[in-house]
């Protein structure tokens, strides 16, 4: 197809003839690339995303009604999210920072919490494991959308004991235990067939009793700061921070 060059527009200088798009009233090139077509396909959502808004009016969070101990406040909110049958209330975002100062995030599941900290389990050789080995400081975030609540936790990360990791690993379903052996997490693989073959291999090797892999176990984040966010009307949200100072927790309100 022959493309005829047209005069440049003030803000765009497309080198090809354009036809009018009746929906938007702008121009669409007859010689558009696949990337151009993708941009057009996304344009409706991209243009309207800024108009999406929600008024937060479910609850409030005051100093008087909150616990002095952030762990008790967390326990209350997590319990309420479970009783409310929210989808995966134990899901949390884990943020780590690599030695080159590039941050990364992923979703993990909290598997325990007490005065010592917040626990999850994963592959020690994964990207997050490697980043935590180089920089043990991390942040967690829970977002319970239906309750209009967010909890943020910052602290230093340490590995759980081998006994803790063994006990939790033994409690997992058999397929999950085999999966811990089968997946070289965060490594490039040529296809899903690698995972399927590895799963078959370790299933035949371990039968019903796979041991915990040496590269798999628990982490515990020891909090030094908590933040509790409750959505409020007119974007005047409630935001309480607890920071560790002299062996006690100092509670203070932050502007939203």
Coordinates of C-alpha atoms in Angstrom, one line a residue:
X1 CA 0.0 0.0 0.0
X2 CA 1.3 3.4 -1.0
X3 CA 1.5 5.9 1.9
X4 CA 1.3 9.6 0.9
X5 CA 3.1 12.1 3.1
X6 CA 0.9 14.8 4.7
X7 CA 1.8 18.1 6.4
X8 CA 2.9 17.9 10.0
X9 CA 0.5 18.6 12.8
X10 CA 1.5 21.2 15.5
X11 CA 2.1 18.6 18.2
X12 CA 2.8 15.5 16.1
X13 CA 4.7 15.0 12.9
X14 CA 3.5 11.7 11.4
X15 CA 5.1 11.1 8.0
X16 CA 2.1 9.3 6.5
X17 CA -1.4 10.0 5.2
X18 CA -4.0 9.8 8.0
X19 CA -7.7 9.2 8.1
X20 CA -10.1 10.5 10.7
X21 CA -11.1 8.2 13.5
X22 CA -14.8 9.0 14.0
X23 CA -14.8 7.9 17.7
X24 CA -12.0 10.3 18.8
X25 CA -11.9 12.8 16.0
X26 CA -8.1 12.5 15.6
X27 CA -6.0 10.8 13.0
X28 CA -5.1 7.2 12.5
X29 CA -2.3 6.3 10.0
X30 CA -3.0 3.7 7.3
X31 CA 0.6 2.7 7.9
X32 CA 0.4 2.3 11.7
X33 CA 2.7 -0.3 13.3
X34 CA 1.5 -3.0 15.6
X35 CA 2.6 -0.8 18.5
X36 CA 0.4 2.0 17.2
X37 CA -2.5 -0.4 17.1
X38 CA -1.9 -1.5 20.6
X39 CA -1.8 2.1 21.8
X40 CA -5.2 2.7 20.1
X41 CA -6.7 -0.5 21.6
X42 CA -5.7 0.7 25.1
X43 CA -6.7 4.3 24.5
X44 CA -10.2 4.1 26.0
X45 CA -9.0 2.8 29.3
X46 CA -5.9 5.0 29.3
X47 CA -8.0 8.1 28.7
X48 CA -10.6 7.2 31.4
X49 CA -8.4 5.8 34.2
X50 CA -8.0 9.3 35.8
X51 CA -11.7 9.5 36.2
X52 CA -12.0 6.4 38.4
X53 CA -12.7 7.5 42.0
X54 CA -14.0 6.0 45.2
X55 CA -15.3 7.7 48.3
X56 CA -14.0 5.9 51.4
X57 CA -16.7 5.9 54.1
X58 CA -16.7 2.5 55.8
X59 CA -14.9 3.2 59.1
X60 CA -12.5 5.5 61.0
X61 CA -9.3 5.0 62.9
X62 CA -8.7 7.1 66.0
X63 CA -6.0 7.1 68.6
X64 CA -8.6 6.4 71.3
X65 CA -10.1 3.4 69.5
X66 CA -6.8 1.9 68.3
X67 CA -4.5 -0.4 70.3
X68 CA -1.3 1.0 71.9
X69 CA 0.5 -2.2 70.6
X70 CA 0.7 -2.3 66.8
X71 CA 0.8 -6.1 66.8
X72 CA -2.6 -6.2 68.5
X73 CA -4.0 -3.6 66.0
X74 CA -2.7 -5.8 63.2
X75 CA -4.2 -8.9 64.7
X76 CA -7.6 -7.2 65.0
X77 CA -7.6 -6.0 61.4
X78 CA -6.4 -9.3 60.0
X79 CA -9.0 -11.2 62.0
X80 CA -11.7 -8.9 60.7
X81 CA -10.6 -9.4 57.1
X82 CA -10.7 -13.2 57.6
X83 CA -14.1 -13.1 59.2
X84 CA -15.3 -10.8 56.4
X85 CA -14.3 -13.5 54.0
X86 CA -12.1 -11.2 52.0
X87 CA -10.2 -12.9 49.1
X88 CA -6.7 -13.9 50.3
X89 CA -6.6 -11.7 53.4
X90 CA -3.1 -13.2 54.2
X91 CA -1.6 -11.9 50.9
X92 CA 1.0 -9.2 51.3
X93 CA 3.4 -7.3 49.1
X94 CA 7.0 -7.8 50.0
X95 CA 9.4 -5.0 48.8
X96 CA 13.2 -5.6 48.7
X97 CA 16.1 -3.5 47.4
X98 CA 19.0 -5.0 45.4
X99 CA 22.7 -4.0 45.8
X100 CA 22.3 -1.7 42.8
X101 CA 19.5 0.1 44.7
X102 CA 16.8 -1.1 42.3
X103 CA 13.6 -2.0 44.3
X104 CA 11.3 -5.0 43.5
X105 CA 8.0 -6.3 44.8
X106 CA 6.1 -9.5 44.8
X107 CA 3.1 -11.0 46.6
X108 CA 3.8 -13.6 49.4
X109 CA 1.5 -15.1 52.0
X110 CA 2.0 -14.4 55.7
X111 CA 2.3 -17.7 57.6
X112 CA 2.8 -16.6 61.1
X113 CA 3.1 -13.5 63.3
X114 CA 3.9 -12.8 67.0
X115 CA 6.0 -10.5 69.1
X116 CA 9.1 -11.7 67.1
X117 CA 7.8 -10.5 63.8
X118 CA 6.0 -11.5 60.5
X119 CA 6.8 -14.8 58.9
X120 CA 6.6 -16.1 55.3
X121 CA 8.3 -19.0 53.4
X122 CA 9.9 -19.0 50.0
X123 CA 12.9 -20.1 47.9
X124 CA 16.1 -18.7 49.3
X125 CA 17.7 -18.7 45.9
X126 CA 15.0 -16.6 44.3
X127 CA 15.5 -12.9 43.5
X128 CA 14.0 -11.8 46.8
X129 CA 16.2 -14.2 48.6
X130 CA 19.3 -12.9 46.9
X131 CA 18.3 -9.3 47.6
X132 CA 17.6 -10.0 51.2
X133 CA 21.0 -11.7 51.5
X134 CA 22.6 -8.4 50.3
X135 CA 20.2 -6.0 52.1
X136 CA 18.2 -7.4 55.0
X137 CA 15.9 -4.4 55.2
X138 CA 12.4 -4.8 53.7
X139 CA 8.8 -3.6 53.7
X140 CA 5.5 -5.4 53.8
X141 CA 2.1 -4.1 52.8
X142 CA -1.4 -5.6 53.3
X143 CA -4.2 -4.0 51.3
X144 CA -7.7 -5.0 52.3
X145 CA -9.7 -3.3 49.6
X146 CA -13.2 -4.2 50.8
X147 CA -12.4 -2.8 54.3
X148 CA -10.6 0.3 52.8
X149 CA -7.6 -0.5 54.9
X150 CA -3.8 -0.7 54.4
X151 CA -1.1 -1.9 56.8
X152 CA 2.6 -1.1 56.1
X153 CA 5.4 -2.7 58.1
X154 CA 9.1 -2.0 57.8
X155 CA 12.0 -3.8 59.4
X156 CA 15.0 -6.0 59.3
X157 CA 14.6 -9.6 57.9
X158 CA 16.2 -12.7 59.3
X159 CA 15.7 -16.4 58.4
X160 CA 13.5 -18.5 60.7
X161 CA 15.1 -21.5 62.4
X162 CA 15.5 -24.8 60.5
X163 CA 13.1 -26.4 63.0
X164 CA 10.4 -23.8 62.1
X165 CA 10.9 -24.2 58.4
X166 CA 10.8 -28.0 58.7
X167 CA 7.6 -27.9 60.7
X168 CA 5.8 -25.6 58.2
X169 CA 7.1 -27.5 55.2
X170 CA 5.8 -30.8 56.6
X171 CA 2.3 -29.2 56.9
X172 CA 2.1 -28.3 53.2
X173 CA 0.2 -30.3 50.7
X174 CA 2.3 -32.9 48.9
X175 CA 2.1 -31.1 45.5
X176 CA 3.4 -27.9 47.1
X177 CA 6.3 -29.8 48.7
X178 CA 7.2 -31.4 45.4
X179 CA 6.8 -27.9 43.8
X180 CA 9.5 -26.5 46.1
X181 CA 11.9 -29.0 44.6
X182 CA 10.7 -28.7 41.0
X183 CA 10.9 -24.9 40.5
X184 CA 14.2 -23.1 40.2
X185 CA 12.5 -19.9 41.2
X186 CA 13.4 -16.7 39.4
X187 CA 15.7 -18.6 36.9
X188 CA 15.0 -18.5 33.1
X189 CA 13.6 -21.8 31.8
X190 CA 12.9 -22.8 28.2
X191 CA 9.3 -23.7 28.9
X192 CA 6.7 -25.1 31.3
X193 CA 7.8 -28.6 30.4
X194 CA 10.9 -28.1 32.6
X195 CA 8.6 -27.7 35.7
X196 CA 6.5 -30.7 34.7
X197 CA 9.5 -32.9 34.2
X198 CA 11.1 -31.8 37.4
X199 CA 7.9 -32.5 39.3
X200 CA 7.7 -36.0 37.9
X201 CA 11.3 -36.6 38.7
X202 CA 11.1 -35.5 42.4
X203 CA 7.7 -37.3 42.8
X204 CA 9.3 -40.5 41.8
X205 CA 12.4 -39.8 43.9
X206 CA 10.7 -38.8 47.2
X207 CA 7.3 -40.5 46.8
X208 CA 5.1 -39.3 49.7
X209 CA 7.8 -37.9 51.9
X210 CA 9.8 -35.1 50.2
X211 CA 12.2 -33.5 52.7
X212 CA 12.5 -29.7 52.9
X213 CA 14.9 -28.5 50.2
X214 CA 18.0 -26.8 51.6
X215 CA 17.2 -23.7 49.4
X216 CA 13.7 -23.3 50.8
X217 CA 12.6 -21.9 54.2
X218 CA 11.2 -19.1 56.2
X219 CA 11.9 -15.4 56.7
X220 CA 10.9 -13.2 59.6
X221 CA 10.6 -9.4 59.4
X222 CA 11.3 -7.8 62.7
X223 CA 9.2 -4.6 62.7
X224 CA 10.7 -1.2 63.5
X225 CA 7.7 0.7 62.1
X226 CA 4.1 0.1 61.4
X227 CA 1.5 2.2 59.6
X228 CA -2.2 1.7 59.7
X229 CA -4.3 3.5 57.0
X230 CA -8.1 3.7 57.0
X231 CA -9.8 5.4 54.1
X232 CA -12.0 8.4 54.9
X233 CA -14.2 10.7 53.0
X234 CA -12.7 13.7 51.0
X235 CA -9.3 12.0 51.0
X236 CA -8.8 13.0 54.7
X237 CA -7.8 9.5 55.6
X238 CA -6.8 8.3 59.0
X239 CA -3.1 7.3 59.2
X240 CA -1.4 6.1 62.4
X241 CA 2.3 5.3 62.6
X242 CA 3.9 3.2 65.3
X243 CA 7.7 3.5 65.6
X244 CA 10.0 1.7 67.9
X245 CA 11.8 4.1 70.4
X246 CA 13.7 3.0 73.5
X247 CA 12.0 -0.4 73.6
X248 CA 8.5 0.9 73.3
X249 CA 6.1 1.8 70.6
X250 CA 5.4 5.5 69.9
X251 CA 2.0 6.1 68.2
X252 CA 1.5 9.2 66.2
X253 CA -0.8 10.5 63.5
X254 CA 0.5 11.3 60.0
X255 CA -1.2 13.5 57.5
X256 CA -2.7 11.4 54.7

